[in-house]
Amino acid sequence: MTRVDMLPGIGVFGTGAVARALVPFLVSRGFAVRALWGRTLAKAEAAARDLTVAFYTDSIDALLLRKDVNLVFVLCAPNLHAQISVKALGIGKHVVCDRPAGLDQAEALKMVRASQYYPALISLINNSLRFLPAFARMRKAILDGYTGNPQQLSVMDVKVQMSSLLGDSYDWHCDDTMGGGTLTLVGSHVVDLVTFLTGQKALRVHGVLKTFTKSTDKVNGIRQITSPDFCTFQMEMDRGLLVTATLNNSMVVPCFHQEILVCGKLGQLVVKGGDLHGRLHNVGSKDDVIYLDVEDLECPMPPSVVPKPYIKGLSKMIGALKEAFLPVTEQMGWVKEAVQLAATFEDGQYVQAVMEAIRKSSTDRKWVDVTLLTEQPDPNPMLSAAVRRTTISLQ
């Protein structure tokens, strides 16, 4: 048996753009995609036929219980992320879950508890920008002191402009409560990336969410779009860094523009697309070209559907997963160091906490503290309060 034969069999939950981009990357790295799940059997069959996957199903358990599936990618609607991830870990499967980690912090906490209960299994969040070379170089430059003391960064500015995230029909992308919208789908990457690059976490936030496109030519009638297509927020981080982010999904033509700027006492770093440039504050200094993204990656999806930086990061993450499994002779064994840069379920819960605070800030129109949930919330607080009052009165 060759080393490649020891790679775990893959099961993919989802038939959308990310899943269709993922499968060719997995195959090119030597992984065998054994099964594919779709929301309906027709969707699963169509995707399996296009991606040349032998087994397809619309049953979650039917995929999870296959003995030839050892690693699952959860790339379906966010309302199923926690359910599938927790169940998969419970029966001994490695899990890579798309962002966000569930619909809220309560679901994310269930995923965290499951990952802590089964530490021998991989449990990662698909925040693929962590693996983009430009951001890996930016993180190293910050730690090496290019901008000054990495503990004393001053300002970080993030701008993302892209076309609509909506499809041709009404689905979860159109509903804010179901995980749709620019904050969840783009902002989750931004929130995670800020902490990945700087090592700092948000203390409090101020945000504004707007839904400017409430219907389209193909999504109209009784149902209205509630997912925000514009979001701006500020974050005060735990070591003094101030972050500003503006995310706009209202561009008319298909496009993607992303720029992330970090400023410190000695200089600044900026990633535009996939290129990294730096500039010191010395008088007369010129821009330093630290990294240029010249890699030509054959992408199975057009950049208007899945932006190129996300696809490149996803490709690099698949490479890291292969490195995690190849050195080990056991079927389910893996090397943690190979994927140490990846986002964990704990990181996913933190991102959920920040996004919840941003939504509350937008509603209340004020700064809101970021609070990390440590216990599952009471499902019926009014009933619990009544029981407590009755107990006290009987004593």
CSV table of C-alpha atoms in Angstrom, one decimal:
chain,number,residue,atom,x,y,z
A,1,MET,CA,0.0,0.0,0.0
A,2,THR,CA,1.4,3.4,-1.0
A,3,ARG,CA,1.5,6.5,1.1
A,4,VAL,CA,-1.3,8.1,-1.0
A,5,ASP,CA,-3.5,5.0,-0.4
A,6,MET,CA,-3.2,5.8,3.3
A,7,LEU,CA,-4.9,9.2,2.8
A,8,PRO,CA,-8.4,9.2,4.4
A,9,GLY,CA,-11.5,8.7,2.2
A,10,ILE,CA,-13.5,11.9,1.8
A,11,GLY,CA,-17.2,12.6,2.2
A,12,VAL,CA,-18.5,16.0,1.1
A,13,PHE,CA,-21.7,17.6,2.4
A,14,GLY,CA,-22.9,20.2,-0.1
A,15,THR,CA,-23.3,20.8,-3.8
A,16,GLY,CA,-22.6,24.5,-4.0
A,17,ALA,CA,-19.8,26.5,-5.5
A,18,VAL,CA,-17.2,25.8,-2.7
A,19,ALA,CA,-17.9,22.0,-2.9
A,20,ARG,CA,-17.6,22.0,-6.6
A,21,ALA,CA,-14.2,23.8,-6.3
A,22,LEU,CA,-13.1,21.6,-3.5
A,23,VAL,CA,-13.5,18.2,-5.1
A,24,PRO,CA,-11.0,18.7,-8.0
A,25,PHE,CA,-8.4,20.0,-5.5
A,26,LEU,CA,-8.8,16.9,-3.3
A,27,VAL,CA,-8.5,14.6,-6.3
A,28,SER,CA,-5.4,16.4,-7.6
A,29,ARG,CA,-3.8,16.0,-4.1
A,30,GLY,CA,-4.4,12.2,-4.1
A,31,PHE,CA,-7.5,12.1,-1.9
A,32,ALA,CA,-10.3,9.8,-2.9
A,33,VAL,CA,-13.8,11.5,-2.7
A,34,ARG,CA,-16.0,8.5,-1.8
A,35,ALA,CA,-19.4,10.1,-1.2
A,36,LEU,CA,-21.3,13.3,-1.7
A,37,TRP,CA,-24.5,14.6,0.0
A,38,GLY,CA,-27.0,17.0,-1.4
A,39,ARG,CA,-30.1,18.7,0.1
A,40,THR,CA,-32.2,16.7,-2.4
A,41,LEU,CA,-31.4,13.5,-4.2
A,42,ALA,CA,-31.6,15.3,-7.6
A,43,LYS,CA,-29.0,17.9,-6.5
A,44,ALA,CA,-26.7,15.2,-5.1
A,45,GLU,CA,-27.0,13.2,-8.3
A,46,ALA,CA,-26.3,16.2,-10.6
A,47,ALA,CA,-23.2,17.2,-8.5
A,48,ALA,CA,-21.9,13.7,-8.2
A,49,ARG,CA,-22.2,13.2,-12.0
A,50,ASP,CA,-20.4,16.5,-12.7
A,51,LEU,CA,-17.6,15.7,-10.2
A,52,THR,CA,-17.3,12.0,-10.9
A,53,VAL,CA,-18.2,10.8,-7.4
A,54,ALA,CA,-19.6,7.3,-7.3
A,55,PHE,CA,-21.9,7.5,-4.2
A,56,TYR,CA,-24.4,10.2,-3.6
A,57,THR,CA,-27.2,10.6,-1.1
A,58,ASP,CA,-29.6,13.0,0.6
A,59,SER,CA,-29.3,11.2,3.9
A,60,ILE,CA,-26.8,12.6,6.4
A,61,ASP,CA,-26.4,9.3,8.2
A,62,ALA,CA,-26.0,7.3,4.9
A,63,LEU,CA,-22.8,9.3,4.2
A,64,LEU,CA,-21.4,9.4,7.8
A,65,LEU,CA,-21.8,5.6,8.3
A,66,ARG,CA,-19.8,4.7,5.2
A,67,LYS,CA,-16.7,2.8,6.4
A,68,ASP,CA,-14.6,4.2,3.5
A,69,VAL,CA,-15.2,7.9,4.6
A,70,ASN,CA,-12.8,9.0,7.3
A,71,LEU,CA,-12.8,12.8,6.7
A,72,VAL,CA,-15.9,14.9,6.0
A,73,PHE,CA,-16.1,18.4,4.6
A,74,VAL,CA,-19.2,20.2,5.8
A,75,LEU,CA,-20.0,22.7,3.1
A,76,CYS,CA,-23.8,22.9,3.2
A,77,ALA,CA,-26.2,25.4,4.7
A,78,PRO,CA,-25.0,26.8,8.1
A,79,ASN,CA,-28.1,25.4,10.0
A,80,LEU,CA,-26.6,21.9,9.5
A,81,HIS,CA,-23.0,22.7,10.3
A,82,ALA,CA,-23.2,21.9,14.1
A,83,GLN,CA,-25.5,18.9,13.7
A,84,ILE,CA,-23.2,17.2,11.1
A,85,SER,CA,-19.9,18.1,12.7
A,86,VAL,CA,-20.9,16.9,16.2
A,87,LYS,CA,-22.3,13.7,14.9
A,88,ALA,CA,-19.3,13.0,12.6
A,89,LEU,CA,-16.8,13.5,15.5
A,90,GLY,CA,-19.0,11.3,17.7
A,91,ILE,CA,-18.6,8.3,15.3
A,92,GLY,CA,-14.8,8.9,14.8
A,93,LYS,CA,-14.6,11.0,11.6
A,94,HIS,CA,-12.3,14.0,11.0
A,95,VAL,CA,-14.2,17.2,10.2
A,96,VAL,CA,-13.4,20.3,8.2
A,97,CYS,CA,-16.4,22.6,8.5
A,98,ASP,CA,-17.1,25.7,6.3
A,99,ARG,CA,-17.6,29.0,8.0
A,100,PRO,CA,-19.6,30.0,10.0
A,101,ALA,CA,-19.5,27.5,12.9
A,102,GLY,CA,-23.2,26.9,13.1
A,103,LEU,CA,-25.9,29.6,13.2
A,104,ASP,CA,-24.9,31.1,16.6
A,105,GLN,CA,-22.6,30.8,19.6
A,106,ALA,CA,-24.7,28.1,21.2
A,107,GLU,CA,-24.3,25.8,18.1
A,108,ALA,CA,-20.6,26.7,17.9
A,109,LEU,CA,-20.1,25.8,21.6
A,110,LYS,CA,-21.6,22.3,20.8
A,111,MET,CA,-18.9,21.9,18.1
A,112,VAL,CA,-16.2,23.1,20.5
A,113,ARG,CA,-17.3,20.6,23.2
A,114,ALA,CA,-17.3,17.8,20.7
A,115,SER,CA,-13.8,18.7,19.4
A,116,GLN,CA,-12.5,18.8,23.0
A,117,TYR,CA,-14.1,15.4,23.7
A,118,TYR,CA,-12.4,13.8,20.7
A,119,PRO,CA,-9.0,15.6,20.5
A,120,ALA,CA,-7.5,12.7,18.4
A,121,LEU,CA,-9.7,13.8,15.5
A,122,ILE,CA,-9.1,16.8,13.2
A,123,SER,CA,-11.7,19.6,13.7
A,124,LEU,CA,-11.1,22.7,11.6
A,125,ILE,CA,-13.0,25.6,10.2
A,126,ASN,CA,-12.5,26.6,6.5
A,127,ASN,CA,-11.1,30.0,7.0
A,128,SER,CA,-9.0,29.5,3.9
A,129,LEU,CA,-7.4,33.0,3.8
A,130,ARG,CA,-5.1,31.9,6.6
A,131,PHE,CA,-3.3,29.7,4.0
A,132,LEU,CA,-3.0,32.4,1.4
A,133,PRO,CA,0.8,33.0,1.0
A,134,ALA,CA,0.4,36.8,1.2
A,135,PHE,CA,-1.2,36.6,4.6
A,136,ALA,CA,1.3,34.0,5.9
A,137,ARG,CA,4.1,36.4,4.9
A,138,MET,CA,2.2,39.4,6.5
A,139,ARG,CA,1.9,37.5,9.8
A,140,LYS,CA,5.6,36.6,9.8
A,141,ALA,CA,6.6,40.2,8.9
A,142,ILE,CA,4.5,41.5,11.8
A,143,LEU,CA,6.0,39.0,14.2
A,144,ASP,CA,9.5,39.9,12.9
A,145,GLY,CA,8.9,43.6,13.8
A,146,TYR,CA,8.6,45.1,10.3
A,147,THR,CA,5.9,47.5,11.6
A,148,GLY,CA,7.5,47.8,15.0
A,149,ASN,CA,6.6,46.0,18.2
A,150,PRO,CA,3.9,43.5,17.2
A,151,GLN,CA,2.2,44.1,20.5
A,152,GLN,CA,1.8,47.8,19.7
A,153,LEU,CA,0.0,47.9,16.3
A,154,SER,CA,-2.1,51.0,15.9
A,155,VAL,CA,-4.6,50.7,13.0
A,156,MET,CA,-5.8,47.9,10.7
A,157,ASP,CA,-8.1,48.8,7.8
A,158,VAL,CA,-10.0,46.3,5.7
A,159,LYS,CA,-11.9,46.9,2.5
A,160,VAL,CA,-13.7,44.2,0.5
A,161,GLN,CA,-15.8,45.0,-2.6
A,162,MET,CA,-17.5,42.3,-4.6
A,163,SER,CA,-20.7,41.5,-6.5
A,164,SER,CA,-23.9,40.0,-5.0
A,165,LEU,CA,-23.7,36.7,-3.0
A,166,LEU,CA,-27.3,35.8,-4.1
A,167,GLY,CA,-28.1,33.0,-6.5
A,168,ASP,CA,-30.9,32.5,-9.0
A,169,SER,CA,-33.5,31.3,-6.5
A,170,TYR,CA,-34.5,31.9,-2.9
A,171,ASP,CA,-32.3,29.9,-0.4
A,172,TRP,CA,-30.5,30.4,2.8
A,173,HIS,CA,-28.2,33.0,1.3
A,174,CYS,CA,-31.2,35.3,1.2
A,175,ASP,CA,-32.0,35.0,4.9
A,176,ASP,CA,-29.9,36.7,7.6
A,177,THR,CA,-31.1,34.3,10.3
A,178,MET,CA,-30.1,31.3,8.2
A,179,GLY,CA,-26.5,32.5,7.8
A,180,GLY,CA,-26.7,34.5,4.6
A,181,GLY,CA,-25.2,38.0,4.0
A,182,THR,CA,-21.9,39.7,3.8
A,183,LEU,CA,-21.2,39.8,7.5
A,184,THR,CA,-21.5,36.0,7.9
A,185,LEU,CA,-19.9,34.9,4.6
A,186,VAL,CA,-17.2,37.6,4.2
A,187,GLY,CA,-17.0,39.2,7.6
A,188,SER,CA,-16.3,35.8,9.2
A,189,HIS,CA,-13.1,35.6,7.2
A,190,VAL,CA,-12.2,39.2,8.1
A,191,VAL,CA,-12.7,38.7,11.9
A,192,ASP,CA,-10.7,35.5,11.9
A,193,LEU,CA,-8.0,37.0,9.8
A,194,VAL,CA,-7.5,39.9,12.1
A,195,THR,CA,-6.8,37.7,15.0
A,196,PHE,CA,-4.7,35.3,12.9
A,197,LEU,CA,-2.4,38.2,11.7
A,198,THR,CA,-2.1,40.1,15.0
A,199,GLY,CA,-2.8,37.7,17.8
A,200,GLN,CA,-5.3,40.1,19.3
A,201,LYS,CA,-9.0,39.6,20.0
A,202,ALA,CA,-11.9,42.0,20.0
A,203,LEU,CA,-13.1,43.5,23.3
A,204,ARG,CA,-16.0,45.5,21.9
A,205,VAL,CA,-17.4,46.4,18.5
A,206,HIS,CA,-19.5,48.9,16.7
A,207,GLY,CA,-21.3,48.0,13.5
A,208,VAL,CA,-23.9,48.9,10.9
A,209,LEU,CA,-25.6,46.3,8.7
A,210,LYS,CA,-27.8,47.3,5.7
A,211,THR,CA,-29.8,45.3,3.2
A,212,PHE,CA,-30.1,47.5,0.1
A,213,THR,CA,-31.2,44.7,-2.3
A,214,LYS,CA,-34.4,43.3,-0.9
A,215,SER,CA,-35.5,41.6,-4.2
A,216,THR,CA,-34.0,40.8,-7.6
A,217,ASP,CA,-35.4,39.8,-11.0
A,218,LYS,CA,-35.1,36.1,-9.9
A,219,VAL,CA,-35.8,36.5,-6.2
A,220,ASN,CA,-39.0,38.4,-5.6
A,221,GLY,CA,-42.7,38.0,-4.7
A,222,ILE,CA,-43.8,37.1,-1.1
A,223,ARG,CA,-40.3,36.4,0.3
A,224,GLN,CA,-38.0,39.3,0.7
A,225,ILE,CA,-34.2,39.2,1.0
A,226,THR,CA,-33.1,40.0,4.6
A,227,SER,CA,-29.4,39.2,4.4
A,228,PRO,CA,-27.2,42.3,4.5
A,229,ASP,CA,-25.3,43.2,1.4
A,230,PHE,CA,-23.4,46.0,3.2
A,231,CYS,CA,-21.5,46.0,6.5
A,232,THR,CA,-19.1,48.3,8.2
A,233,PHE,CA,-17.7,47.7,11.7
A,234,GLN,CA,-15.0,48.8,14.1
A,235,MET,CA,-13.3,46.5,16.6
A,236,GLU,CA,-11.3,47.6,19.7
A,237,MET,CA,-8.8,44.8,20.3
A,238,ASP,CA,-7.3,43.6,23.6
A,239,ARG,CA,-3.9,45.2,23.1
A,240,GLY,CA,-5.0,48.6,21.7
A,241,LEU,CA,-5.3,47.9,18.0
A,242,LEU,CA,-8.3,49.6,16.3
A,243,VAL,CA,-9.8,47.7,13.3
A,244,THR,CA,-12.1,49.2,10.7
A,245,ALA,CA,-13.8,47.1,8.1
A,246,THR,CA,-16.1,47.9,5.2
A,247,LEU,CA,-17.7,45.0,3.3
A,248,ASN,CA,-19.7,45.8,0.2
A,249,ASN,CA,-21.6,43.3,-1.9
A,250,SER,CA,-23.4,45.8,-4.1
A,251,MET,CA,-21.1,46.0,-7.0
A,252,VAL,CA,-23.0,45.8,-10.3
A,253,VAL,CA,-20.4,43.9,-12.4
A,254,PRO,CA,-18.8,40.7,-11.2
A,255,CYS,CA,-15.6,41.6,-9.4
A,256,PHE,CA,-13.6,41.1,-6.2
A,257,HIS,CA,-11.3,43.7,-4.6
A,258,GLN,CA,-9.8,43.1,-1.2
A,259,GLU,CA,-7.3,45.3,0.6
A,260,ILE,CA,-6.0,44.8,4.2
A,261,LEU,CA,-3.7,47.5,5.7
A,262,VAL,CA,-1.8,47.2,9.0
A,263,CYS,CA,0.0,50.2,10.5
A,264,GLY,CA,2.6,50.2,13.3
A,265,LYS,CA,5.2,52.6,14.7
A,266,LEU,CA,7.9,51.7,12.2
A,267,GLY,CA,5.9,51.1,9.1
A,268,GLN,CA,2.9,49.5,7.4
A,269,LEU,CA,2.0,46.4,5.5
A,270,VAL,CA,-0.7,46.0,2.9
A,271,VAL,CA,-2.2,43.0,1.0
A,272,LYS,CA,-4.0,43.8,-2.2
A,273,GLY,CA,-5.5,40.7,-3.8
A,274,GLY,CA,-2.7,38.2,-3.3
A,275,ASP,CA,0.3,40.6,-3.2
A,276,LEU,CA,2.1,41.9,-0.1
A,277,HIS,CA,3.8,45.3,0.0
A,278,GLY,CA,5.4,47.1,2.9
A,279,ARG,CA,6.6,50.6,3.6
A,280,LEU,CA,8.8,52.0,6.4
A,281,HIS,CA,8.1,55.4,7.9
A,282,ASN,CA,11.6,56.6,7.2
A,283,VAL,CA,11.8,59.8,5.1
A,284,GLY,CA,12.2,59.0,1.4
A,285,SER,CA,11.5,55.3,1.8
A,286,LYS,CA,9.9,53.4,-1.0
A,287,ASP,CA,7.5,50.5,-1.1
A,288,ASP,CA,9.0,47.1,-0.5
A,289,VAL,CA,7.7,44.3,-2.6
A,290,ILE,CA,7.6,41.5,-0.1
A,291,TYR,CA,5.5,38.9,-2.0
A,292,LEU,CA,4.0,38.8,-5.5
A,293,ASP,CA,1.3,36.2,-6.2
A,294,VAL,CA,2.4,34.8,-9.6
A,295,GLU,CA,1.2,31.3,-9.1
A,296,ASP,CA,-1.3,30.4,-11.9
A,297,LEU,CA,-3.9,28.2,-10.2
A,298,GLU,CA,-6.3,26.3,-12.5
A,299,CYS,CA,-9.6,27.1,-10.8
A,300,PRO,CA,-12.7,25.0,-11.5
A,301,MET,CA,-15.0,27.9,-10.6
A,302,PRO,CA,-15.0,31.4,-12.1
A,303,PRO,CA,-13.7,34.1,-9.7
A,304,SER,CA,-17.1,35.8,-9.8
A,305,VAL,CA,-18.6,32.8,-8.1
A,306,VAL,CA,-15.7,32.0,-5.6
A,307,PRO,CA,-13.1,34.8,-5.3
A,308,LYS,CA,-9.6,33.8,-6.3
A,309,PRO,CA,-7.9,34.4,-2.9
A,310,TYR,CA,-10.4,32.1,-1.2
A,311,ILE,CA,-9.9,29.4,-3.8
A,312,LYS,CA,-6.1,29.7,-3.6
A,313,GLY,CA,-6.3,29.5,0.2
A,314,LEU,CA,-8.5,26.4,0.0
A,315,SER,CA,-6.0,24.8,-2.3
A,316,LYS,CA,-3.2,25.5,0.1
A,317,MET,CA,-5.2,24.1,3.0
A,318,ILE,CA,-5.8,20.8,1.1
A,319,GLY,CA,-2.1,20.6,0.7
A,320,ALA,CA,-1.6,21.1,4.4
A,321,LEU,CA,-4.1,18.4,5.1
A,322,LYS,CA,-2.2,16.0,2.9
A,323,GLU,CA,1.0,16.8,4.7
A,324,ALA,CA,-0.8,16.1,8.0
A,325,PHE,CA,-1.9,12.6,6.9
A,326,LEU,CA,1.0,11.3,4.7
A,327,PRO,CA,3.7,10.8,7.4
A,328,VAL,CA,1.5,8.5,9.4
A,329,THR,CA,0.9,4.8,8.7
A,330,GLU,CA,-2.3,4.5,10.6
A,331,GLN,CA,-5.5,5.2,8.6
A,332,MET,CA,-6.8,7.8,11.1
A,333,GLY,CA,-3.5,9.1,12.3
A,334,TRP,CA,-2.3,12.7,11.5
A,335,VAL,CA,0.4,15.2,12.3
A,336,LYS,CA,-0.9,18.3,14.1
A,337,GLU,CA,2.0,20.6,13.1
A,338,ALA,CA,1.0,20.5,9.4
A,339,VAL,CA,-2.3,22.2,10.0
A,340,GLN,CA,-1.4,24.3,13.0
A,341,LEU,CA,-2.2,27.5,11.1
A,342,ALA,CA,-5.8,26.4,10.5
A,343,ALA,CA,-8.8,27.8,12.3
A,344,THR,CA,-10.1,25.5,15.1
A,345,PHE,CA,-13.7,25.2,16.3
A,346,GLU,CA,-12.7,27.5,19.2
A,347,ASP,CA,-11.7,30.1,16.7
A,348,GLY,CA,-15.1,29.6,15.0
A,349,GLN,CA,-16.9,30.3,18.3
A,350,TYR,CA,-14.9,33.5,18.8
A,351,VAL,CA,-15.9,34.7,15.3
A,352,GLN,CA,-19.5,33.9,16.1
A,353,ALA,CA,-19.2,36.0,19.3
A,354,VAL,CA,-17.9,39.0,17.4
A,355,MET,CA,-20.5,38.7,14.7
A,356,GLU,CA,-23.3,38.5,17.3
A,357,ALA,CA,-21.9,41.6,19.0
A,358,ILE,CA,-21.8,43.4,15.6
A,359,ARG,CA,-25.5,42.5,14.9
A,360,LYS,CA,-26.5,43.7,18.3
A,361,SER,CA,-24.5,46.9,17.8
A,362,SER,CA,-26.3,47.6,14.5
A,363,THR,CA,-29.7,47.1,16.2
A,364,ASP,CA,-29.0,49.0,19.4
A,365,ARG,CA,-26.8,51.7,17.6
A,366,LYS,CA,-24.1,51.6,20.2
A,367,TRP,CA,-20.8,49.9,21.1
A,368,VAL,CA,-21.3,46.3,22.3
A,369,ASP,CA,-18.9,44.2,24.3
A,370,VAL,CA,-17.8,40.8,22.8
A,371,THR,CA,-18.9,38.0,25.2
A,372,LEU,CA,-17.8,34.4,24.7
A,373,LEU,CA,-20.4,31.9,25.7
A,374,THR,CA,-19.1,29.3,28.3
A,375,GLU,CA,-22.4,27.4,29.0
A,376,GLN,CA,-25.3,26.5,26.8
A,377,PRO,CA,-28.1,29.1,27.2
A,378,ASP,CA,-31.3,28.1,29.0
A,379,PRO,CA,-33.8,27.0,26.3
A,380,ASN,CA,-36.8,28.3,28.3
A,381,PRO,CA,-35.6,31.0,30.8
A,382,MET,CA,-39.2,32.0,31.7
A,383,LEU,CA,-40.1,28.5,32.8
A,384,SER,CA,-36.9,28.1,34.7
A,385,ALA,CA,-37.5,31.4,36.5
A,386,ALA,CA,-41.0,30.2,37.4
A,387,VAL,CA,-39.7,26.9,38.8
A,388,ARG,CA,-37.1,28.8,40.9
A,389,ARG,CA,-39.8,31.1,42.3
A,390,THR,CA,-42.0,28.1,43.2
A,391,THR,CA,-39.1,26.3,44.9
A,392,ILE,CA,-38.3,29.4,47.0
A,393,SER,CA,-41.9,29.9,48.0
A,394,LEU,CA,-42.2,26.3,49.2
A,395,GLN,CA,-39.1,26.5,51.4
